Amino acid sequence: MRLFHPTLLLTLVTTGSLLLTALPVAAETPAEKGMTITVEADKRSNGWGDSKVEMEMILRNKQGEESKRLIHSRALEKPDGDWGLTVFDEPKDVKGTALLTHSHKAAPDDQWLFLPAVKRVKRIASNNKSGPFMGSEFAFEDLSSQEIEKYTGYQWLKDETIDGLDCFVIERRPVDKNSGYTRQVAWLDKVEYRVLKVEFYDRKDALLKTLTVKDYSQYLGKHWRPARMDMVNHQTGKSTSLAFKNYTFGNKFTDRDFDQNTLQSVR
Amino acid sequence: MSERLSVWVHRLGSILLLVSSNVLAADGFSASATLEGRYFFDAPLAESQSDERAQFSLALQPEYYREWADGQQSLTAVGFARVDQIDDQRTHADIRELYWQHRGETLEWRIGLRKVFWGMIESAHLVDVINQSDNAESLDGEDKLGQPMLNLAWVTGAGTVDFFVLPYFRERTFPGTEGRFRPFLPINTDRPLYESDQRERHVDGAIRYTHSLSGWDLGLSYFQGTQREPRFEFAVDDVRIVPNNPPLACQLALQQPALGEVLVSLAGVLPALDPGCESYYTVEPVNPQLLPAYDQSRQVGLELQRLMEGWFLKLEAIHRDSRVQEYTAVAAGFEYTWGAVFSSPLDVTLVAEYLYDSRGRIDPDSDQALALRKFFAGEAFTVEEARRLQNLQAESYSPFQDDVFIGARVALNDEASTEFLAGVIVDRETEAKLVSLEGSRRIVEGWKLAVEARHFADIPVLDPLYSVSRDTHIQLELTKYF
């Protein structure tokens, strides 16, 4: 599954026209500025084509006890939302389980799960994305393909500096009524428009989780990818760290690498 | 028995050590070992079944996978072995999978032994026809034997077509005489009956078309060959034909079959009598048993699933046609998942399905039913009843001919992947009930615990499930993953 990777489409065309009409005689409103920033971030994160990566996830409970998850996944950039294939390697009792996702911008994603014990491909409903991914503090919606259309109410809140980097701080509200969040506040650095931090507010609008994204590297001279993400749940005291290894681009993936036949044979 | 078990456990233990030490050396290896304990609440139905209430077994499943040519070619191997404390026939081994796969842009080849799953319904797998069931393993038909095949998948933009050539037929396994979950009469797997002279060498074929669109999944399949599901024919080791003062005109020198001569079917022992004389003789079976009979059949299957606003609507339907029987079976239902229930991480899934089989069930008041009851009880029956039994052999029945299944699954979505399942199948005609409760969780890294309880209630005598009506049990499985 692609992480934090909004893609272009129709919205860019419509917001493009918004930008043209909002001529800068007076300064942009916070909503317009929020949208401008988002669109620019989206534009910069396009054109990666395909990628694959290995992930190590460490779950920590309140007592500091840890458990590990290992996953490898691949992704394909598509006009209507990215396709992803994620395979679970550890824990060993779920090894070989695989999840295929065909995202859509304005419709629920198509998802299929492969269960290796019975060799069964089962379609799953993707309408409830607020549940935890593998028991971690990352919800499915946190890890799915980020599209501009999946949020509304973009607002620029302020500028702030984190770790020596000047950032835009914007707020956005998920469109999906099944989302676990009322709103999110995201910090994007002003130079490269990379997401550095996100605060998640739950259905009661209380601060639920904070995500910090670190150790960005640039690939193919254009695409920034983080090496690490940490999600802390302030209400339960649990946290999850996600480490990314061996990002590879230019794999020449085709649609065939993301179909149900491949889902059944992928390891 | 326990001595023999300890020898086996020791051997398996040394295999386990071998596997675990190899895991680091060859990263294509993995394995799981499961210790299973079952406790039965009631004494078994048949005398020859063991009355041990607590029964243990150990299963091992090693796996190997290797790929090359940038993932285009691969070799998969999955083996299986179980050692059962009580049931000799449940102690068995199988190659579940051993196949080479070649993945191309539009064609995929899979050659060797493999397991294939077809279907969308939870409580019944009507369409799933390729692999033979390993019923020695469990009652639910979810465990399958490896099937030799040549499978070509043709991937197009409008769906995938799978072609199957199935060159060897595998006979169904069943629990043994001493085991539980077996029919009241023991099944003699040493003497299977085949319609085809080629027996297990008959080459079978199948083809399946599948396609997924947004929110829709479709499957259309056709199978032709040796039917995996056997009929059962009644057989005896011996018979005694006892005259009851027949009048002179009916007396005849009956050729009593030699003791120990195994007779394949009742037909071989029924004397050629005038109908008027039949009532003067009774037939006493010795060691009545069931022989699995594998007919040639053709099956057309349909799978359909629609996902709409989180609601799954599902359908599976088959029509099967053989020399002796023709029937239709349909399963339809829905499934819905509530995620993050009450803002907790819990997922709750509800499933409801209806199962129909046009074969219906044996009319319990019929003469045939009476003859059947007698045969099962090992009682003597009249020659006419014996003939009626013969006619019955051409029929087979499903326990799920007019049944409703309701099930729920609760996933805690916690770190231990804890989940619970509860389900009940109720027969609308007979009110027979099959209740199932399951739970599982990871207890520590690499170890999983699973609990299963099954209860059978109100099962009428002539129901195909009658034999398991006293097999209510609870089962614990502890699995270690390597």
XYZ file of C-alpha atoms in Angstrom:
749
model
C 0.000 0.000 0.000
C 1.354 3.379 -0.857
C 1.830 5.672 2.069
C 1.113 9.348 2.027
C 1.042 9.553 -1.630
C -1.708 11.725 -3.021
C -2.234 11.495 -6.757
C -3.348 13.942 -9.346
C -6.557 13.891 -11.290
C -9.780 15.751 -11.685
C -9.312 17.722 -8.477
C -6.113 19.213 -9.758
C -7.962 20.462 -12.786
C -10.733 21.992 -10.679
C -8.417 23.445 -8.034
C -6.229 24.720 -10.816
C -9.133 26.788 -12.009
C -9.817 27.890 -8.426
C -6.285 29.203 -8.217
C -6.682 31.136 -11.432
C -9.841 32.869 -10.260
C -8.465 33.704 -6.810
C -6.152 36.434 -8.094
C -3.748 37.652 -5.493
C -4.979 41.186 -5.089
C -5.799 40.325 -1.498
C -3.901 37.478 0.240
C -5.225 33.920 -0.101
C -7.737 32.781 2.487
C -6.566 30.003 4.820
C -8.784 27.549 2.932
C -7.318 28.503 -0.420
C -3.805 28.415 0.953
C -4.472 25.018 2.498
C -5.602 23.724 -0.865
C -2.680 25.288 -2.743
C -0.200 23.632 -0.412
C -1.943 20.268 -0.717
C -2.072 20.459 -4.487
C 1.609 21.336 -4.684
C 2.516 18.473 -2.350
C 0.412 16.172 -4.485
C 2.040 17.325 -7.693
C 5.512 16.731 -6.334
C 4.678 13.211 -5.243
C 3.547 12.040 -8.645
C 5.386 10.214 -11.341
C 7.013 7.535 -9.223
C 5.574 4.817 -11.456
C 6.030 1.762 -9.301
C 7.843 0.863 -6.108
C 8.482 -1.907 -3.663
C 9.622 -1.809 -0.091
C 10.156 -3.943 3.020
C 8.624 -2.872 6.296
C 9.375 -3.761 9.857
C 6.741 -2.806 12.365
C 7.360 -2.801 16.121
C 4.322 -2.664 18.367
C 4.800 -1.377 21.892
C 2.235 -1.575 24.648
C 2.004 0.635 27.712
C 4.430 -1.575 29.624
C 6.997 -1.254 26.863
C 6.626 -4.879 25.711
C 7.338 -5.241 22.021
C 6.168 -7.463 19.220
C 7.307 -7.443 15.623
C 5.660 -7.566 12.209
C 7.442 -7.981 8.896
C 5.791 -7.059 5.635
C 6.889 -6.524 2.090
C 4.814 -4.662 -0.420
C 4.728 -3.276 -3.902
C 2.746 -0.458 -5.463
C 1.749 0.731 -8.903
C 0.782 4.289 -9.686
C -2.568 4.394 -11.512
C -4.683 7.350 -12.644
C -7.691 6.435 -10.482
C -5.750 5.611 -7.340
C -2.775 3.367 -6.702
C -2.759 -0.413 -6.690
C -0.933 -2.226 -3.918
C -0.003 -5.768 -2.961
C 1.134 -6.390 0.594
C 2.464 -9.726 1.839
C 2.844 -10.600 5.506
C 6.059 -12.374 6.512
C 5.883 -12.282 10.282
C 4.332 -13.293 12.657
C 4.793 -16.776 11.246
C 1.199 -17.805 11.808
C 0.078 -15.243 9.232
C 3.020 -15.722 6.871
C 1.901 -15.809 3.275
C -1.305 -13.861 3.900
C -1.544 -11.199 1.210
C -3.726 -8.171 0.600
C -4.431 -6.780 -2.866
C -5.832 -3.271 -3.170
C -7.132 -1.447 -6.201
C -7.849 2.061 -4.911
C -10.373 4.413 -6.345
C -10.593 8.122 -5.810
C -14.320 8.503 -5.534
C -15.455 4.947 -4.785
C -14.569 2.369 -2.139
C -11.339 0.520 -2.858
C -11.519 -3.039 -4.192
C -9.644 -5.324 -1.832
C -8.968 -9.049 -1.774
C -7.320 -11.080 0.930
C -5.446 -14.324 0.247
C -5.601 -16.880 3.054
C -2.736 -19.344 2.585
C -4.047 -22.018 4.952
C -7.061 -22.679 2.734
C -5.658 -21.132 -0.462
C -8.680 -18.942 -0.711
C -9.010 -15.480 -2.241
C -11.689 -13.596 -0.360
C -12.912 -10.181 -1.283
C -13.135 -7.882 1.701
C -15.195 -4.785 2.251
C -12.974 -1.762 2.439
C -15.589 0.525 3.903
C -14.296 0.235 7.401
C -10.787 1.525 7.335
C -10.645 2.820 10.875
C -9.639 -0.555 12.308
C -6.030 -1.286 13.344
C -3.622 -2.696 10.784
C -2.216 -5.933 12.236
C -3.080 -4.834 15.773
C -0.847 -1.747 15.502
C -1.539 1.929 16.088
C -1.716 2.471 12.326
C -5.265 2.245 11.058
C -5.922 0.944 7.541
C -6.914 4.449 6.519
C -3.531 5.764 7.701
C -1.723 3.456 5.308
C -3.925 3.573 2.253
C -3.341 5.597 -0.850
C -3.781 9.257 0.061
C -5.770 11.197 -2.474
C -6.812 14.849 -2.390
C -10.439 13.767 -2.817
C -10.392 11.741 0.372
C -10.340 14.917 2.462
C -12.220 18.136 2.553
C -12.098 21.383 4.531
C -8.421 22.037 3.834
C -7.175 24.947 5.946
C -3.771 26.451 6.359
C -3.409 27.060 10.114
C 0.044 28.559 10.575
C 3.732 28.198 9.836
C 5.958 26.396 12.322
C 9.490 25.045 12.543
C 10.203 21.397 13.477
C 13.736 19.986 13.648
C 15.103 23.073 11.984
C 12.747 22.848 9.014
C 10.149 25.553 8.250
C 6.747 23.957 7.795
C 3.241 24.738 6.653
C 0.656 23.453 9.094
C -2.612 22.476 7.438
C -5.802 20.913 8.663
C -7.988 18.524 6.695
C -11.153 16.512 7.338
C -11.736 12.973 6.020
C -14.658 12.661 3.643
C -15.433 9.038 4.567
C -18.048 8.981 7.315
C -16.569 5.695 8.545
C -13.249 7.352 9.260
C -12.062 7.215 12.856
C -11.080 10.903 12.726
C -12.907 14.201 12.653
C -9.792 15.996 11.447
C -6.048 15.780 10.969
C -3.379 18.448 11.300
C -0.355 17.915 9.067
C 3.081 19.574 9.028
C 4.657 19.801 5.562
C 8.113 21.248 5.088
C 8.163 24.388 2.923
C 10.995 23.340 0.647
C 10.080 19.796 -0.417
C 6.453 19.546 0.787
C 7.158 16.344 2.695
C 4.892 15.323 5.550
C 6.861 15.510 8.786
C 4.154 15.208 11.395
C 0.428 14.520 11.596
C -1.921 14.876 14.526
C -5.096 12.757 14.465
C -8.256 13.869 16.242
C -10.850 11.230 17.094
C -14.607 11.319 16.692
C -14.916 13.421 19.847
C -12.324 15.834 18.425
C -9.816 14.906 21.135
C -6.173 14.378 20.219
C -5.809 10.648 19.640
C -2.483 9.971 17.908
C 0.590 11.749 16.623
C 2.632 10.520 13.688
C 6.238 11.595 13.193
C 7.913 10.872 9.884
C 11.722 10.797 9.736
C 14.849 10.118 7.762
C 13.704 11.031 4.298
C 15.869 10.014 1.364
C 15.477 11.080 -2.209
C 15.071 8.455 -4.937
C 15.517 8.922 -8.671
C 16.456 12.515 -7.905
C 12.855 13.365 -7.304
C 10.860 11.200 -4.910
C 11.192 11.525 -1.184
C 10.532 8.499 0.990
C 10.889 8.233 4.770
C 12.867 5.524 6.467
C 10.834 5.706 9.615
C 7.382 6.497 10.956
C 6.374 6.545 14.597
C 2.763 6.574 15.685
C 1.982 7.296 19.317
C -1.492 6.817 20.758
C -1.871 9.389 23.529
C -5.027 7.843 24.910
C -3.781 4.263 25.352
C -0.049 4.845 25.751
C 0.711 2.342 22.987
C 2.941 3.096 20.032
C 4.064 1.583 16.760
C 7.261 2.189 14.802
C 7.436 1.464 11.130
C 10.837 1.157 9.463
C 11.136 1.067 5.666
C 13.991 -0.730 3.965
C 15.153 -1.330 0.433
C 12.910 1.031 -1.478
C 13.162 0.097 -5.139
C 11.719 1.995 -8.079
C 11.552 1.210 -11.780
C 10.519 -2.408 -11.249
C 8.581 -2.444 -14.535
C 5.460 -3.680 -12.780
C 2.362 -4.078 -14.891
C -1.295 -4.597 -14.039
C -0.548 -8.339 -14.111
C 1.571 -7.997 -11.004
C -1.512 -6.729 -9.185
C -4.196 -9.217 -10.201
C -5.820 -12.084 -8.346
C -3.657 -14.723 -10.036
C -0.575 -13.016 -8.681
C -2.252 -12.561 -5.314
C -2.516 -16.333 -5.040
C 1.108 -16.992 -5.894
C 2.953 -14.100 -4.339
C 5.318 -14.838 -1.440
C -1.013 -47.985 21.845
C 0.745 -45.404 23.960
C 4.051 -47.144 23.362
C 3.560 -46.884 19.651
C 2.588 -43.248 19.991
C 5.762 -42.475 21.890
C 7.870 -44.030 19.123
C 6.103 -41.871 16.557
C 6.419 -38.725 18.639
C 10.121 -39.401 19.000
C 10.510 -39.780 15.228
C 8.479 -36.668 14.531
C 10.490 -34.842 17.149
C 13.735 -35.612 15.346
C 12.185 -34.475 12.058
C 11.148 -31.233 13.766
C 14.677 -30.655 14.956
C 15.919 -31.219 11.437
C 13.409 -28.732 10.073
C 14.106 -26.040 12.630
C 17.850 -26.262 12.160
C 17.378 -25.978 8.403
C 15.271 -22.844 8.645
C 18.312 -20.635 8.819
C 20.296 -22.544 6.212
C 17.691 -22.681 3.413
C 15.282 -19.792 3.752
C 12.661 -21.513 1.568
C 11.729 -23.902 4.387
C 9.026 -23.380 6.957
C 6.866 -25.707 8.981
C 4.177 -25.954 11.581
C 3.567 -28.618 14.199
C 0.215 -28.962 15.931
C -0.706 -30.896 19.023
C -4.421 -31.605 19.001
C -6.493 -32.798 21.937
C -10.165 -33.667 21.695
C -12.591 -34.443 24.466
C -15.845 -36.207 23.667
C -18.751 -35.815 26.055
C -20.676 -38.949 25.121
C -19.941 -42.578 24.439
C -19.742 -43.343 20.718
C -22.617 -44.756 18.711
C -20.965 -47.957 17.487
C -19.371 -50.588 19.663
C -16.262 -50.823 17.543
C -15.491 -47.146 18.102
C -13.089 -46.353 20.900
C -14.694 -45.031 24.040
C -11.621 -43.015 25.008
C -13.103 -39.623 25.770
C -9.788 -37.754 25.539
C -7.959 -38.316 22.270
C -4.678 -36.783 21.127
C -2.884 -36.450 17.852
C 0.139 -34.649 16.443
C 0.338 -33.120 12.986
C 3.288 -31.764 11.065
C 3.217 -29.652 7.949
C 6.573 -28.823 6.355
C 6.723 -26.394 3.454
C 9.316 -25.399 0.903
C 9.231 -22.602 -1.630
C 11.775 -21.445 -4.134
C 11.543 -19.018 -6.991
C 13.863 -18.029 -9.782
C 13.939 -16.183 -13.092
C 12.828 -13.012 -11.315
C 9.719 -14.642 -9.865
C 8.615 -16.087 -13.179
C 9.200 -19.664 -12.116
C 8.696 -21.261 -8.752
C 8.546 -24.566 -6.946
C 6.172 -25.129 -4.056
C 6.101 -28.151 -1.783
C 3.797 -28.782 1.158
C 3.773 -32.051 3.047
C 1.510 -33.269 5.788
C 1.538 -36.012 8.372
C -0.618 -36.831 11.372
C -0.185 -39.415 14.076
C -3.379 -40.238 15.937
C -3.421 -41.920 19.305
C -6.635 -43.846 18.738
C -7.471 -44.116 15.066
C -5.022 -45.954 12.807
C -6.638 -44.595 9.686
C -6.350 -41.059 10.934
C -2.627 -41.598 11.197
C -1.737 -40.685 7.665
C 0.548 -38.618 5.488
C 0.005 -36.758 2.233
C 1.753 -34.533 -0.240
C -0.556 -31.559 -0.196
C 1.334 -29.672 -2.864
C 4.331 -30.282 -5.080
C 4.170 -28.160 -8.186
C 6.155 -26.063 -10.578
C 4.677 -22.777 -11.722
C 5.539 -20.593 -14.667
C 4.047 -17.111 -14.768
C 3.891 -15.341 -18.098
C 2.141 -12.230 -19.250
C -1.018 -13.991 -20.370
C -0.432 -17.607 -19.446
C 0.376 -19.292 -16.157
C 1.331 -22.964 -15.977
C 1.027 -24.991 -12.800
C 2.068 -28.614 -12.991
C 2.110 -31.091 -10.150
C 0.099 -31.716 -7.007
C -1.744 -28.686 -5.869
C -4.673 -27.378 -3.884
C -7.229 -25.171 -5.551
C -10.159 -23.447 -3.852
C -13.317 -22.392 -5.636
C -16.226 -20.692 -3.919
C -17.692 -17.781 -2.039
C -20.067 -19.252 0.540
C -18.924 -19.833 4.136
C -21.031 -22.777 5.321
C -20.875 -24.979 2.233
C -18.434 -25.426 -0.596
C -20.636 -26.644 -3.412
C -18.533 -25.563 -6.338
C -15.181 -26.656 -4.929
C -14.674 -29.804 -6.910
C -11.008 -30.178 -7.823
C -9.438 -31.515 -4.623
C -10.560 -34.604 -2.770
C -11.536 -34.144 0.862
C -9.347 -35.558 3.578
C -12.241 -36.522 5.828
C -9.985 -38.422 8.183
C -8.781 -34.983 9.219
C -12.064 -33.298 9.991
C -15.758 -33.523 9.396
C -16.196 -30.196 7.689
C -14.530 -31.062 4.397
C -12.133 -28.131 4.654
C -9.042 -30.334 4.623
C -8.071 -31.542 1.180
C -5.711 -34.033 -0.371
C -3.209 -32.873 -2.962
C -4.498 -33.241 -6.511
C -2.204 -34.023 -9.455
C -2.934 -31.581 -12.209
C -1.875 -29.761 -15.282
C -3.394 -26.325 -14.925
C -3.174 -23.568 -17.475
C -4.494 -20.133 -16.580
C -5.208 -17.772 -19.442
C -5.333 -14.223 -18.152
C -7.253 -11.770 -20.282
C -8.537 -8.276 -19.661
C -12.021 -9.712 -19.295
C -11.256 -12.387 -16.724
C -9.183 -15.504 -16.268
C -9.887 -18.939 -17.724
C -8.383 -21.901 -15.882
C -8.029 -25.210 -17.714
C -7.438 -28.360 -15.676
C -6.296 -31.807 -16.714
C -6.538 -34.090 -13.694
C -4.713 -37.318 -14.467
C -5.075 -39.232 -11.245
C -7.993 -39.655 -8.867
C -7.530 -39.654 -5.114
C -9.921 -41.607 -2.969
C -11.550 -39.932 -0.026
C -10.094 -40.702 3.376
C -12.348 -41.483 6.301
C -11.930 -42.026 10.021
C -11.208 -45.654 10.834
C -13.259 -48.170 12.728
C -12.032 -47.037 16.123
C -12.300 -43.328 15.389
C -15.037 -40.785 15.859
C -16.981 -38.881 13.179
C -17.432 -41.953 11.099
C -20.677 -43.374 9.757
C -22.383 -45.965 11.899
C -21.270 -48.698 9.555
C -17.538 -48.731 8.923
C -16.402 -47.621 5.485
C -14.196 -50.164 3.784
C -11.709 -48.058 1.853
C -9.834 -51.153 0.682
C -12.662 -51.978 -1.698
C -13.721 -48.849 -3.539
C -16.086 -49.243 -6.472
C -15.529 -47.325 -9.669
C -17.922 -46.766 -12.519
C -15.007 -46.399 -14.885
C -12.762 -49.348 -15.743
C -9.801 -47.028 -15.562
C -10.546 -46.527 -11.872
C -8.168 -43.995 -10.364
C -6.331 -43.592 -13.662
C -9.295 -41.989 -15.342
C -8.288 -38.574 -16.596
C -10.694 -35.878 -15.473
C -11.015 -32.344 -16.722
C -12.317 -28.992 -15.584
C -12.529 -25.421 -16.741
C -13.359 -22.282 -14.789
C -13.880 -18.699 -15.811
C -13.533 -15.948 -13.211
C -13.850 -12.214 -13.453
C -13.958 -9.366 -10.946
C -15.370 -5.954 -11.626
C -15.816 -3.194 -9.103
C -18.092 -4.766 -6.511
C -18.778 -7.956 -8.514
C -17.091 -11.351 -8.546
C -18.178 -14.085 -10.936
C -17.180 -17.712 -11.438
C -18.458 -20.220 -13.995
C -17.123 -23.747 -13.942
C -17.498 -27.139 -15.552
C -16.108 -30.426 -14.330
C -16.213 -33.810 -15.984
C -14.813 -37.001 -14.582
C -14.723 -39.126 -11.481
C -16.906 -37.537 -8.862
C -14.949 -36.737 -5.713
C -17.930 -37.309 -3.471
C -18.652 -41.045 -3.248
C -21.978 -42.785 -3.000
C -22.023 -45.644 -0.606
C -23.023 -49.179 -1.390
C -23.956 -51.690 1.231
C -21.805 -54.731 1.443
C -21.352 -57.607 3.800
C -18.587 -60.053 4.544
C -21.031 -62.855 4.628
C -24.757 -63.585 4.759
C -26.878 -66.244 6.212
C -30.115 -66.911 4.422
C -32.474 -68.403 6.916
C -35.590 -70.255 5.811
C -38.768 -69.821 7.869
C -40.684 -72.986 7.088
C -41.068 -72.459 3.397
C -43.613 -74.676 1.661
C -42.233 -77.429 -0.559
C -42.737 -75.422 -3.689
C -40.438 -72.731 -2.361
C -37.762 -74.882 -0.840
C -34.512 -74.794 -2.649
C -30.987 -75.808 -1.999
C -29.492 -72.464 -1.278
C -25.905 -72.083 -2.071
C -24.607 -70.587 1.115
C -21.644 -68.388 0.350
C -18.384 -69.733 1.677
C -17.407 -68.265 4.987
C -14.848 -65.571 4.630
C -15.646 -64.900 1.031
C -16.114 -61.220 0.698
C -19.155 -60.358 -1.289
C -19.189 -57.049 -2.963
C -22.844 -56.318 -2.810
C -26.118 -57.642 -1.654
C -27.040 -58.420 -5.232
C -24.572 -61.243 -5.213
C -26.263 -62.970 -2.340
C -29.915 -62.602 -3.016
C -31.328 -65.855 -4.193
C -33.364 -65.911 -7.347
C -36.677 -66.591 -5.786
C -40.208 -66.382 -7.008
C -41.802 -63.340 -5.480
C -44.315 -65.563 -3.746
C -41.542 -67.360 -1.885
C -39.588 -64.393 -0.660
C -41.476 -63.951 2.552
C -40.257 -67.313 3.793
C -36.654 -66.283 3.971
C -34.710 -63.734 5.951
C -31.277 -62.383 5.214
C -28.823 -62.010 8.083
C -25.856 -59.804 7.237
C -22.452 -60.482 8.692
C -20.177 -57.458 9.090
C -22.296 -54.992 7.184
C -20.148 -52.242 5.794
C -20.165 -49.394 3.338
C -18.122 -49.323 0.177
C -17.350 -45.959 -1.405
C -18.593 -45.882 -4.985
C -17.087 -43.296 -7.328
C -19.315 -42.497 -10.291
C -18.486 -40.510 -13.382
C -20.262 -37.197 -13.330
C -20.483 -33.793 -14.868
C -20.904 -30.637 -12.846
C -21.774 -27.136 -13.865
C -21.089 -24.491 -11.236
C -21.899 -20.842 -10.677
C -20.369 -18.437 -8.166
C -21.644 -14.909 -7.809
C -20.869 -12.219 -5.304
C -21.955 -8.612 -5.058
C -20.516 -6.080 -2.643
C -22.653 -3.028 -2.056
C -22.124 -0.514 0.752
C -20.332 -3.134 2.813
C -23.027 -5.801 2.253
C -21.893 -8.996 0.561
C -24.533 -10.949 -1.338
C -23.322 -14.387 -2.299
C -24.495 -17.303 -4.365
C -23.122 -20.716 -5.240
C -25.064 -23.187 -7.338
C -24.241 -26.518 -8.935
C -25.953 -29.030 -11.108
C -24.538 -32.519 -11.074
C -25.346 -35.301 -13.441
C -24.190 -38.910 -13.180
C -25.369 -42.298 -14.380
C -27.429 -42.837 -11.255
C -28.358 -39.410 -10.045
C -29.006 -35.858 -11.147
C -29.428 -32.982 -8.740
C -29.099 -29.282 -8.089
C -27.732 -27.619 -4.985
C -27.833 -23.924 -4.169
C -26.355 -21.868 -1.364
C -27.112 -18.175 -0.987
C -26.512 -15.666 1.707
C -25.168 -12.372 2.868
C -22.345 -11.070 5.024
C -21.799 -7.751 6.733
C -18.975 -6.438 8.899
C -19.341 -3.713 11.478
C -15.939 -2.184 12.008
C -14.756 -0.299 15.075
C -17.851 -1.243 17.039
C -18.609 1.368 19.732
C -15.350 3.105 18.811
C -13.388 0.035 19.899
C -10.982 -1.861 17.645
C -13.501 -4.748 17.411
C -14.868 -5.987 14.092
C -18.107 -7.948 14.144
C -19.150 -9.890 11.060
C -22.559 -11.462 10.595
C -23.184 -14.201 8.035
C -26.511 -15.801 7.121
C -26.847 -18.442 4.422
C -29.506 -20.791 3.090
C -28.540 -24.238 1.807
C -30.705 -26.237 -0.561
C -30.187 -29.616 -2.173
C -32.758 -31.059 -4.549
C -32.028 -34.597 -3.396
C -33.987 -33.840 -0.279
C -33.871 -36.522 2.321
C -35.064 -40.096 2.763
C -38.713 -40.173 3.761
C -38.470 -41.608 7.276
C -41.792 -43.409 6.947
C -40.949 -45.139 3.703
C -40.322 -48.868 3.380
C -36.838 -48.037 2.225
C -36.195 -46.190 5.455
C -37.284 -49.172 7.462
C -34.985 -51.463 5.513
C -32.139 -49.022 6.031
C -32.678 -48.888 9.765
C -32.532 -52.642 9.945
C -29.357 -52.786 7.925
C -27.683 -50.277 10.209
C -28.791 -52.202 13.253
C -27.348 -55.401 11.808
C -30.775 -56.989 12.039
C -32.069 -59.648 9.741
C -34.359 -58.441 7.018
C -36.559 -59.985 4.440
C -35.440 -60.614 0.911
C -37.749 -57.880 -0.270
C -36.188 -55.416 2.122
C -32.803 -56.423 0.798
C -33.918 -55.567 -2.708
C -35.176 -52.189 -1.513
C -31.800 -51.499 -0.003
C -30.221 -52.197 -3.334
C -32.370 -49.521 -4.920
C -31.343 -47.101 -2.227
C -27.694 -47.525 -3.095
C -28.161 -45.486 -6.211
C -28.974 -42.495 -4.072
C -26.914 -40.169 -2.017
C -28.043 -37.400 0.249
C -26.636 -34.266 1.694
C -27.296 -33.371 5.294
C -27.864 -29.776 4.148
C -30.881 -30.079 1.921
C -33.032 -27.320 3.433
C -30.896 -25.640 6.056
C -30.161 -22.217 7.403
C -26.745 -21.140 8.629
C -26.210 -18.171 10.925
C -22.726 -17.236 11.988
C -20.846 -14.413 13.632
C -17.186 -13.562 13.814
C -15.657 -11.173 16.311
C -12.100 -10.001 15.696
C -10.490 -8.116 18.543
C -7.830 -6.674 16.215
C -5.450 -6.817 19.126
C -1.750 -7.605 19.126
C -2.518 -11.311 19.521
C -4.969 -11.421 16.587
C -7.653 -12.857 18.861
C -10.843 -13.866 17.155
C -14.014 -15.820 17.877
C -16.475 -17.537 15.582
C -19.879 -18.921 16.421
C -22.219 -20.630 14.000
C -25.275 -22.817 13.851
C -26.797 -24.772 10.977
C -30.438 -25.682 11.470
C -32.327 -28.106 9.283
C -35.698 -26.590 8.474
C -37.355 -29.943 7.964
C -35.966 -31.997 10.822
C -34.802 -29.262 13.215
C -31.436 -30.980 13.485
C -28.776 -28.577 14.730
C -25.052 -28.328 14.305
C -23.488 -25.746 16.615
C -19.910 -24.645 16.236
C -17.804 -22.348 18.415
C -14.211 -21.434 17.653
C -11.597 -19.133 19.032
C -7.943 -18.541 18.344
C -5.103 -16.292 19.363
C -1.363 -16.045 19.188
C -0.099 -16.803 22.703
C 3.551 -15.876 22.224
C 5.622 -15.186 19.134
C 5.492 -18.320 16.967
C 2.791 -20.114 18.972
C -0.936 -20.166 18.366
C -3.770 -21.647 20.374
C -7.097 -22.594 18.834
C -10.215 -23.917 20.516
C -13.145 -25.505 18.769
C -16.376 -26.948 20.143
C -19.011 -28.719 18.065
C -22.378 -29.890 19.242
C -24.835 -32.037 17.302
C -28.443 -32.005 18.444
C -31.734 -33.530 17.391
C -30.320 -35.432 14.460
C -32.847 -37.961 13.174
C -31.781 -41.557 12.606
C -31.826 -41.444 8.833
C -29.971 -38.173 8.495
C -26.540 -38.508 6.892
C -25.186 -36.877 10.035
C -26.821 -39.336 12.416
C -23.591 -41.201 13.002
C -21.951 -38.185 14.521
C -24.870 -37.341 16.751
C -22.945 -38.550 19.814
C -19.703 -36.889 18.823
C -20.189 -33.557 20.576
C -16.700 -32.478 21.515
C -14.289 -29.752 22.427
C -10.921 -29.556 20.741
C -7.711 -27.698 21.576
C -4.911 -27.163 19.085
C -1.512 -25.810 19.997
C 0.596 -24.911 16.974
C 4.248 -24.004 16.776
C 5.470 -22.241 13.658
C 9.015 -22.688 12.417
